[in-house]
PDB file of C-alpha atoms in Angstrom:
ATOM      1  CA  UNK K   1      -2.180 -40.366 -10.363  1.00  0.00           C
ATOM      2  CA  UNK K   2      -0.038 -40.882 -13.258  1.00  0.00           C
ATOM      3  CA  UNK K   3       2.624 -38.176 -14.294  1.00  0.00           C
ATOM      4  CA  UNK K   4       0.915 -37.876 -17.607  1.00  0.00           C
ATOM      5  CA  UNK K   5      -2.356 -37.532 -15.262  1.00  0.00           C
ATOM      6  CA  UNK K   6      -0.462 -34.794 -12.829  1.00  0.00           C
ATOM      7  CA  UNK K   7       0.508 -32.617 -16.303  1.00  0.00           C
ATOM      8  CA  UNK K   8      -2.850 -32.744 -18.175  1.00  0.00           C
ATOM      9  CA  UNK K   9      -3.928 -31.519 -14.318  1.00  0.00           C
ATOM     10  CA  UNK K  10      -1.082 -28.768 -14.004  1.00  0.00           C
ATOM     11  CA  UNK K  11      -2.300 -27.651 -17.398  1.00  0.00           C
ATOM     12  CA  UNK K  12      -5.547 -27.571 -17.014  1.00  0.00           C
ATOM     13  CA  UNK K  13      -4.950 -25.208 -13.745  1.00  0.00           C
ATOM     14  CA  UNK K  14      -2.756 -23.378 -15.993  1.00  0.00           C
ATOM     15  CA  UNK K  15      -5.060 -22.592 -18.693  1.00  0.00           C
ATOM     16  CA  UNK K  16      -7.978 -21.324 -16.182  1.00  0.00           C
ATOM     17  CA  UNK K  17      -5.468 -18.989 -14.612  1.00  0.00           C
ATOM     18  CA  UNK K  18      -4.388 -17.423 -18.046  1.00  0.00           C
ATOM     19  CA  UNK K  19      -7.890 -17.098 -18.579  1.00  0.00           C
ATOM     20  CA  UNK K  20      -8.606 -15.472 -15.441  1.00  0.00           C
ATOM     21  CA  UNK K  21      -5.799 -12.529 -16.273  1.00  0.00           C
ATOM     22  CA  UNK K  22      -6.999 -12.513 -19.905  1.00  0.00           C
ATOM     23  CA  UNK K  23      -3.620 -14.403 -20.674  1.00  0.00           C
ATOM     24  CA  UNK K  24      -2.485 -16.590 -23.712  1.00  0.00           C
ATOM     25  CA  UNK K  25      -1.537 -19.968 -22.030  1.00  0.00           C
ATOM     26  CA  UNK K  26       0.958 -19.986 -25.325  1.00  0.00           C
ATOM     27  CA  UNK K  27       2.413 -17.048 -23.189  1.00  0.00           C
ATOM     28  CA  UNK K  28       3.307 -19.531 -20.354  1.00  0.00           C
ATOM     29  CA  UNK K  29       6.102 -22.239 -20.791  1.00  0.00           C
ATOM     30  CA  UNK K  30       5.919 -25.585 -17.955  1.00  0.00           C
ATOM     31  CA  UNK K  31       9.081 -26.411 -16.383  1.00  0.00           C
ATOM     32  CA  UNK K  32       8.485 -29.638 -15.226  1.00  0.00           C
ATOM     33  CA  UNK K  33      11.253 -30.254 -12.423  1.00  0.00           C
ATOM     34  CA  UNK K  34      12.482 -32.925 -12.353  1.00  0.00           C
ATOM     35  CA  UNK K  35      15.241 -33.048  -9.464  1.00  0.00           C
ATOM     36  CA  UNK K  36      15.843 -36.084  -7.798  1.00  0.00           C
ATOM     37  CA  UNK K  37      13.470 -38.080 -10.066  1.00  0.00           C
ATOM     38  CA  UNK K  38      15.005 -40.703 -12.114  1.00  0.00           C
ATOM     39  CA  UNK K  39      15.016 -40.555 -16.246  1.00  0.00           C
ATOM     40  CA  UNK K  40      11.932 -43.293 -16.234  1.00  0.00           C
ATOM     41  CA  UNK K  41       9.837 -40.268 -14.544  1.00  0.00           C
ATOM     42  CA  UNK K  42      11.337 -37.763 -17.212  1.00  0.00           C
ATOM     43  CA  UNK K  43      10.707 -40.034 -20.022  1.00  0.00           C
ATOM     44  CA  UNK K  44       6.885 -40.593 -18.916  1.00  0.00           C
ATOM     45  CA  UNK K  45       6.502 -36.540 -19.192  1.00  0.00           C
ATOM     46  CA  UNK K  46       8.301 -36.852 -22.292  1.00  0.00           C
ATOM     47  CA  UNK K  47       5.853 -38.712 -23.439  1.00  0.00           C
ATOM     48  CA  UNK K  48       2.980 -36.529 -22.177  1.00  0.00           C
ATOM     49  CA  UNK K  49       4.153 -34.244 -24.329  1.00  0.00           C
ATOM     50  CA  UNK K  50       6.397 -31.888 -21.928  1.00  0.00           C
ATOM     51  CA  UNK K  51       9.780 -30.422 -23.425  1.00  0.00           C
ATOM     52  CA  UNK K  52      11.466 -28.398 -20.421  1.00  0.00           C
ATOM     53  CA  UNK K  53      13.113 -29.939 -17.290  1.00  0.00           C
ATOM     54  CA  UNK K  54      14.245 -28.253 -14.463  1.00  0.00           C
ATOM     55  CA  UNK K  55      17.347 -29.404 -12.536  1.00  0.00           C
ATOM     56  CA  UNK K  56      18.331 -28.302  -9.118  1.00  0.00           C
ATOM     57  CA  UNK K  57      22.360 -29.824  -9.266  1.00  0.00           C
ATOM     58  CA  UNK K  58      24.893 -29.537 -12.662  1.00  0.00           C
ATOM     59  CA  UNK K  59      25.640 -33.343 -11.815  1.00  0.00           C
ATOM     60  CA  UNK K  60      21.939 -34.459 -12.559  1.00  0.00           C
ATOM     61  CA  UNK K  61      21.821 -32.641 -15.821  1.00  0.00           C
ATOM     62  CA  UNK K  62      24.875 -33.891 -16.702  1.00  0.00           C
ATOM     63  CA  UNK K  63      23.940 -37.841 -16.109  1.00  0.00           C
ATOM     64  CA  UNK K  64      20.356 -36.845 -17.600  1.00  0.00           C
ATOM     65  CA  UNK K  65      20.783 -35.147 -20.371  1.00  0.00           C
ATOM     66  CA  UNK K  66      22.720 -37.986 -23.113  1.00  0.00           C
ATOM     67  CA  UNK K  67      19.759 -40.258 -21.871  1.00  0.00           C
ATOM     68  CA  UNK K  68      16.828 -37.589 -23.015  1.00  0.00           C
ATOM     69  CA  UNK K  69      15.969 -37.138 -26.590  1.00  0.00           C
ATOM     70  CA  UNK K  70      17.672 -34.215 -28.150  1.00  0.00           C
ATOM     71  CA  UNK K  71      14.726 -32.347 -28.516  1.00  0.00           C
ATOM     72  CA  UNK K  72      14.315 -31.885 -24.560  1.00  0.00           C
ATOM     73  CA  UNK K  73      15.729 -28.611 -22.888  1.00  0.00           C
ATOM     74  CA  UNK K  74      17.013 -29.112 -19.596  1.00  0.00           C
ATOM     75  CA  UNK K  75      16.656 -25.164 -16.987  1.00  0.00           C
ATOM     76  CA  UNK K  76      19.382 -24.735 -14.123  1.00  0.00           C
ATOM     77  CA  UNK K  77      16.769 -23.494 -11.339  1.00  0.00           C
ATOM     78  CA  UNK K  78      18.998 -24.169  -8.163  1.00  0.00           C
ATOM     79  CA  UNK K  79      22.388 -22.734  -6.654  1.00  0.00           C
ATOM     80  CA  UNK K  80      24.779 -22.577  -9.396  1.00  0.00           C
ATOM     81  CA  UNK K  81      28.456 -22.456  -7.829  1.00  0.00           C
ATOM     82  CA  UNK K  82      31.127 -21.173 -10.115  1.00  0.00           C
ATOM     83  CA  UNK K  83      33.266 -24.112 -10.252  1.00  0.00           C
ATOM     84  CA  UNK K  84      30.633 -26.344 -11.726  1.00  0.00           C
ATOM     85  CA  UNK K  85      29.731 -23.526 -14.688  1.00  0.00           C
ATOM     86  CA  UNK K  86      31.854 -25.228 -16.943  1.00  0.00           C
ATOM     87  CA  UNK K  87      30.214 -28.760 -16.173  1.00  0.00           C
ATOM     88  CA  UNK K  88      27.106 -27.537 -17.568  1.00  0.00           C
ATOM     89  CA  UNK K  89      26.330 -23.935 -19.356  1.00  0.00           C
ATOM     90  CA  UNK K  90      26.676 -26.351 -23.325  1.00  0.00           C
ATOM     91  CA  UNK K  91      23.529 -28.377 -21.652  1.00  0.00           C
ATOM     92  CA  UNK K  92      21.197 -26.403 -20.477  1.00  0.00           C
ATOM     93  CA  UNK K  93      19.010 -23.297 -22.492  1.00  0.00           C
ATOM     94  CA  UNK K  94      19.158 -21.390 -19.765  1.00  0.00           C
ATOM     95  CA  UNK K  95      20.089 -20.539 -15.914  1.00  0.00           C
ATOM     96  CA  UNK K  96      17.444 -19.143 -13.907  1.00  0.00           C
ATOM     97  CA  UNK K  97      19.805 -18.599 -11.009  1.00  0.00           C
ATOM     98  CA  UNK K  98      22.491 -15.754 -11.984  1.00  0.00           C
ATOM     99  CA  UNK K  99      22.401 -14.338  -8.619  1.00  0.00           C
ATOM    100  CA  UNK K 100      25.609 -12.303  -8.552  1.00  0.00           C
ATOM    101  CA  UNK K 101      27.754 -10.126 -11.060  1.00  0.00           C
ATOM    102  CA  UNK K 102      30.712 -12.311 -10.093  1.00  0.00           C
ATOM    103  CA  UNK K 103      28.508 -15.450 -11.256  1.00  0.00           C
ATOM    104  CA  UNK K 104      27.426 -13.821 -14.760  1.00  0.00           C
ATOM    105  CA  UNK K 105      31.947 -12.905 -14.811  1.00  0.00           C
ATOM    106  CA  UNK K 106      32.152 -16.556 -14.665  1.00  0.00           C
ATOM    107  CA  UNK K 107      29.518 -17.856 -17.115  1.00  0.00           C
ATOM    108  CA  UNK K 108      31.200 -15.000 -19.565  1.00  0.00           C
ATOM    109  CA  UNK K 109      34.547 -16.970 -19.134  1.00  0.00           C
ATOM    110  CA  UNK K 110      32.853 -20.304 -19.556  1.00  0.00           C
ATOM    111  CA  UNK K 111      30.723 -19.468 -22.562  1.00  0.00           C
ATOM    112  CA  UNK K 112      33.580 -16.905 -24.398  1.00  0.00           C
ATOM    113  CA  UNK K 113      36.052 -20.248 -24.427  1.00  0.00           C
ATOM    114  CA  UNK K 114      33.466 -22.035 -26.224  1.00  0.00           C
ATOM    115  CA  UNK K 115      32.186 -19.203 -28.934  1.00  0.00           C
ATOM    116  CA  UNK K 116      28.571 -19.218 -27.020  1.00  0.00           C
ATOM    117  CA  UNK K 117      26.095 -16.920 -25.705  1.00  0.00           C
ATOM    118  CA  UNK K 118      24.538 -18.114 -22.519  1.00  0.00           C
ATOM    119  CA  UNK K 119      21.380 -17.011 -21.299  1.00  0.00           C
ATOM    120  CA  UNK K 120      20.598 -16.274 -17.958  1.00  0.00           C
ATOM    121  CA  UNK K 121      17.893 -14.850 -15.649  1.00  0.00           C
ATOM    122  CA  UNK K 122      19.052 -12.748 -12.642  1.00  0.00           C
ATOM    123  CA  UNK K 123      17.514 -14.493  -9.337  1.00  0.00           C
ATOM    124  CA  UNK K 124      15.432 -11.821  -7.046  1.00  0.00           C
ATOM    125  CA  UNK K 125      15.280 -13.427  -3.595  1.00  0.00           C
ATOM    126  CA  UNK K 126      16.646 -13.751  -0.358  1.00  0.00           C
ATOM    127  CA  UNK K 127      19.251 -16.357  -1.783  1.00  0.00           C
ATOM    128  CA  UNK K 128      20.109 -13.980  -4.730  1.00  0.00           C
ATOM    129  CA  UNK K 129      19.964 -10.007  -5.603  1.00  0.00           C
ATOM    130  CA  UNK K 130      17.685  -7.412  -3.854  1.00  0.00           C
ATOM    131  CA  UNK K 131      15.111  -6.039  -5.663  1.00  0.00           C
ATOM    132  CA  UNK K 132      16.878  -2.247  -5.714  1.00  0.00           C
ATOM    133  CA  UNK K 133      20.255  -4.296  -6.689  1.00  0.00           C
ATOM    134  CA  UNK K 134      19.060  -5.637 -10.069  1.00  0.00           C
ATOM    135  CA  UNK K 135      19.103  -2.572 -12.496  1.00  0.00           C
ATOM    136  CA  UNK K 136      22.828  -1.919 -11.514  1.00  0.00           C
ATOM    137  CA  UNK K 137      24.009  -5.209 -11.721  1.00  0.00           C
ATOM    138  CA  UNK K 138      21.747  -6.260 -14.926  1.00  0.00           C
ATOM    139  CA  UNK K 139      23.556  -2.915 -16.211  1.00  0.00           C
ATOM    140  CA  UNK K 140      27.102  -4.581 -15.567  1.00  0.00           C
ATOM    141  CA  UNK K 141      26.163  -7.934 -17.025  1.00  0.00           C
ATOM    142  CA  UNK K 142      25.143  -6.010 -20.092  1.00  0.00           C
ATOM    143  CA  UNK K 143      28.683  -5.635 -20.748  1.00  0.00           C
ATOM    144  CA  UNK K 144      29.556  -8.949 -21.014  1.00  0.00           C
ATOM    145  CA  UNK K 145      29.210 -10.312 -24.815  1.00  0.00           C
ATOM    146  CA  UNK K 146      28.695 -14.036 -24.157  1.00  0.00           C
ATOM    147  CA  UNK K 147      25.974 -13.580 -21.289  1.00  0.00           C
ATOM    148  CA  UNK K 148      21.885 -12.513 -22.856  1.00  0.00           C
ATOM    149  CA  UNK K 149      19.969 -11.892 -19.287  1.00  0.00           C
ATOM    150  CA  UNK K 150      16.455 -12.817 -20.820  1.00  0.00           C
ATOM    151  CA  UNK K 151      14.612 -11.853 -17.727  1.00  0.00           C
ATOM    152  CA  UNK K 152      13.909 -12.211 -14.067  1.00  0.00           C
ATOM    153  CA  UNK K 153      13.264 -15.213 -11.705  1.00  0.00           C
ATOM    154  CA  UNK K 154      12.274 -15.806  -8.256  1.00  0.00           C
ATOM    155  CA  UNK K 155      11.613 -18.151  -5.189  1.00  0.00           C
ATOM    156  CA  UNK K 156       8.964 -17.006  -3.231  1.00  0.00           C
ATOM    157  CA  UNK K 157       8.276 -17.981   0.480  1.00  0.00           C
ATOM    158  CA  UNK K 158       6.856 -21.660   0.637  1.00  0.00           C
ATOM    159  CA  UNK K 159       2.867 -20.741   2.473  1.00  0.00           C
ATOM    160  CA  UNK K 160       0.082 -22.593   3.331  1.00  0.00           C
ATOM    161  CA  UNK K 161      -1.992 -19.854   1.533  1.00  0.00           C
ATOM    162  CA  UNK K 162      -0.517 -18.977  -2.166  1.00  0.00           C
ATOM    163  CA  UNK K 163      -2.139 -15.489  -1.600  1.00  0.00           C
ATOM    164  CA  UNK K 164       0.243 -14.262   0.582  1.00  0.00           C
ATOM    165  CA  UNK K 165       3.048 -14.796  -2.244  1.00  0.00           C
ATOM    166  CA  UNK K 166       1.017 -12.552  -4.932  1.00  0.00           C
ATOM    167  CA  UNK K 167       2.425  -9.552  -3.730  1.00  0.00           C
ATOM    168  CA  UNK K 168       6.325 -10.796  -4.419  1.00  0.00           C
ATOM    169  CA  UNK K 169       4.935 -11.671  -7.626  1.00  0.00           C
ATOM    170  CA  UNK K 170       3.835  -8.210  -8.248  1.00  0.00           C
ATOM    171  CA  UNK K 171       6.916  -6.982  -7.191  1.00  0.00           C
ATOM    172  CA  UNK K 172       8.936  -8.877  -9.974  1.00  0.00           C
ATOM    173  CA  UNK K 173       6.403  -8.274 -12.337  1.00  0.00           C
ATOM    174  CA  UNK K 174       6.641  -4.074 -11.637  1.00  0.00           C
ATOM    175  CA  UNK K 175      10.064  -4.326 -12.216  1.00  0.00           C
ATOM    176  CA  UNK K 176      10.510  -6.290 -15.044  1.00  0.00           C
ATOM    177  CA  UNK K 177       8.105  -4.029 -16.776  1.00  0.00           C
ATOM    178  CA  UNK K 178       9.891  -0.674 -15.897  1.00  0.00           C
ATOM    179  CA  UNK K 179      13.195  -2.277 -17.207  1.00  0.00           C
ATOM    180  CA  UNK K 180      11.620  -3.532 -20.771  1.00  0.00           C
ATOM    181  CA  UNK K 181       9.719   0.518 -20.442  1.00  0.00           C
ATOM    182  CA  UNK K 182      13.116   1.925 -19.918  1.00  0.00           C
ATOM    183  CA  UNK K 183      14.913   0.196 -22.676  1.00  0.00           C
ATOM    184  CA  UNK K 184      17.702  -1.163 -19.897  1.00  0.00           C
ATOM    185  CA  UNK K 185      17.688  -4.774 -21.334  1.00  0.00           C
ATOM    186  CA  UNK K 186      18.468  -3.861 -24.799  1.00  0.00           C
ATOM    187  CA  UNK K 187      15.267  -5.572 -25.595  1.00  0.00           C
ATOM    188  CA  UNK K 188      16.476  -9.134 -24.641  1.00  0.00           C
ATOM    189  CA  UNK K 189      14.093  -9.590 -21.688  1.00  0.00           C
ATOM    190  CA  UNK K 190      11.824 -12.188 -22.272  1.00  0.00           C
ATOM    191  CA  UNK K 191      11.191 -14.571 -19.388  1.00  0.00           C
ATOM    192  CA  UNK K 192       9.775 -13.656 -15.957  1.00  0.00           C
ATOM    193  CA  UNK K 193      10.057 -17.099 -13.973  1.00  0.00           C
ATOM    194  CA  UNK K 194       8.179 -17.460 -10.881  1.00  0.00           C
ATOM    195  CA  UNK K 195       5.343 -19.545  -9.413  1.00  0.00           C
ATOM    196  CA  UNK K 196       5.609 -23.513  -8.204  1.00  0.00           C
ATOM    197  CA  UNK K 197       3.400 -26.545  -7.009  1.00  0.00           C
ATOM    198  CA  UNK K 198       2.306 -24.232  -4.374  1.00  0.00           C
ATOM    199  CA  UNK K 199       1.482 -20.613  -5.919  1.00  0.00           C
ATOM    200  CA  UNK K 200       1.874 -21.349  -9.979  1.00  0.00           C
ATOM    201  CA  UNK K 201      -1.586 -20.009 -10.325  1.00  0.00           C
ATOM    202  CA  UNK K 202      -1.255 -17.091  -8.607  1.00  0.00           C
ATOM    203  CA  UNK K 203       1.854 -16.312 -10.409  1.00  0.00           C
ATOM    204  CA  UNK K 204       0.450 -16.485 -13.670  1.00  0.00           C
ATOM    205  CA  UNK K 205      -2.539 -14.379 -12.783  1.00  0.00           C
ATOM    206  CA  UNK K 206       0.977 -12.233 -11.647  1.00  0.00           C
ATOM    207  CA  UNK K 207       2.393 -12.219 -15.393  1.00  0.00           C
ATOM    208  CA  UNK K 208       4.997 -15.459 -14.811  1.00  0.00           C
ATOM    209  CA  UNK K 209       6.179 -16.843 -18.748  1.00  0.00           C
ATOM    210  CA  UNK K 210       7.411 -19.984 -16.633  1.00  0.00           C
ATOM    211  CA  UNK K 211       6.483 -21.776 -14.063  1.00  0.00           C
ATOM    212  CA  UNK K 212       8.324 -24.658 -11.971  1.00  0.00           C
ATOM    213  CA  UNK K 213       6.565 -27.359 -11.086  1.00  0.00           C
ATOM    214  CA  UNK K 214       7.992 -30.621  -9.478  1.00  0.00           C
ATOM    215  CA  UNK K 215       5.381 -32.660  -6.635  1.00  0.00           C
ATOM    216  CA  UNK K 216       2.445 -31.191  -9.063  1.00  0.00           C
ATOM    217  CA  UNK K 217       3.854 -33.128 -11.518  1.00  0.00           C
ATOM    218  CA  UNK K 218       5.966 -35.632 -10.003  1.00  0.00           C
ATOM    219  CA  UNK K 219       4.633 -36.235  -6.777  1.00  0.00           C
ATOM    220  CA  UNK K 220       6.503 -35.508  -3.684  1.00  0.00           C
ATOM    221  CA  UNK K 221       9.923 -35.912  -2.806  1.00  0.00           C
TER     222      UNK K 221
END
């Protein structure tokens, strides 16, 4: 199938799962990851209509991104180390990866030099903060007046059977409500990123605003 085949498919998946949880698919935003995949691949989303590309390493964004239209947003989803923060926080909307305080210090340096704010999501798995560690930490980050966190984002387990991931998803979900409930975020959360090839459905039935999707749309690796 054709990558403008793969998306109308992802979509079409999407929809039915918004419907299932009585769900707005205007609510849900398609990262279409695009890691690995050269700009020929992009371009044919492009053309399909997609907007959002998610990149796994700063050096791909930074070779993709002058040969993209403008109008296309490119998503830091993988391990963001601090040296490379200045390579690419003026390229991308947003980083779903902030998995540390002393990361979100460093994007504060990066983005105060240039007079921006960059927004971030704090990363809720075993490569990034604890569940019980994020309310502390997202209090922390608050402080810093070039970093917006606009919500929460996770990599579940990769199963055979998505099921088994709904309950992480839930998880997320809980919390990301009782922060917005509490008034913690200052009313910037937003974004609650979660779901992939594997388990996007489940984690829209789960309340995900974004999912990442790369073989679904791209085929495999």
């Amino acid at each position: 199938m054709s990558v403008a085949e793969n998306i109308k498919n992802v979509r079409e998946r999407m929809n039915a799962a918004c419907l299932r949880a009585g769900r707005d698919p205007k609510e849900v935003t398609l990262i279409s990851v695009s890691k690995t995949k050269p700009v020929s691949m992009l371009m044919e989303a492009y053309e399909a209509g997609e907007r959002d590309y998610g990149e796994n390493k700063v050096q791909e964004i930074t070779e993709k991104r002058p040969q993209i239209p403008e109008d296309a947003k490119f998503h830091m989803i993988g391990h963001l180390q601090t040296n490379k923060v200045g390579q690419v926080i003026d390229k991308v909307v947003l980083i779903h990866s902030c998995d540390s305080v002393h990361l979100a210090e460093k994007i504060e340096k990066e983005a105060a030099k240039r007079d921006m704010i960059a927004n971030v999501l704090l990363e809720v798995s075993k490569f990034g903060m604890f569940l019980e560690d994020v309310i502390p930490n997202l209090k922390e980050i608050q402080a810093f007046p070039h970093v917006c966190v606009k919500g929460l984002m996770t990599i579940a387990p990769n199963v055979e059977n998505a099921e088994e991931n709904r309950k992480y998803f839930k998880e997320l979900y809980q919390l990301y409500v009782d922060i917005k409930n509490k008034n913690i975020d200052n009313g910037t959360m937003t974004a609650l990123s979660m779901g992939m090839t594997g388990d996007f459905e489940v984690a829209v039935e789960e309340g995900a605003t974004m999912i990442r999707v790369g073989t679904g749309i791209f085929g495999s690796r």
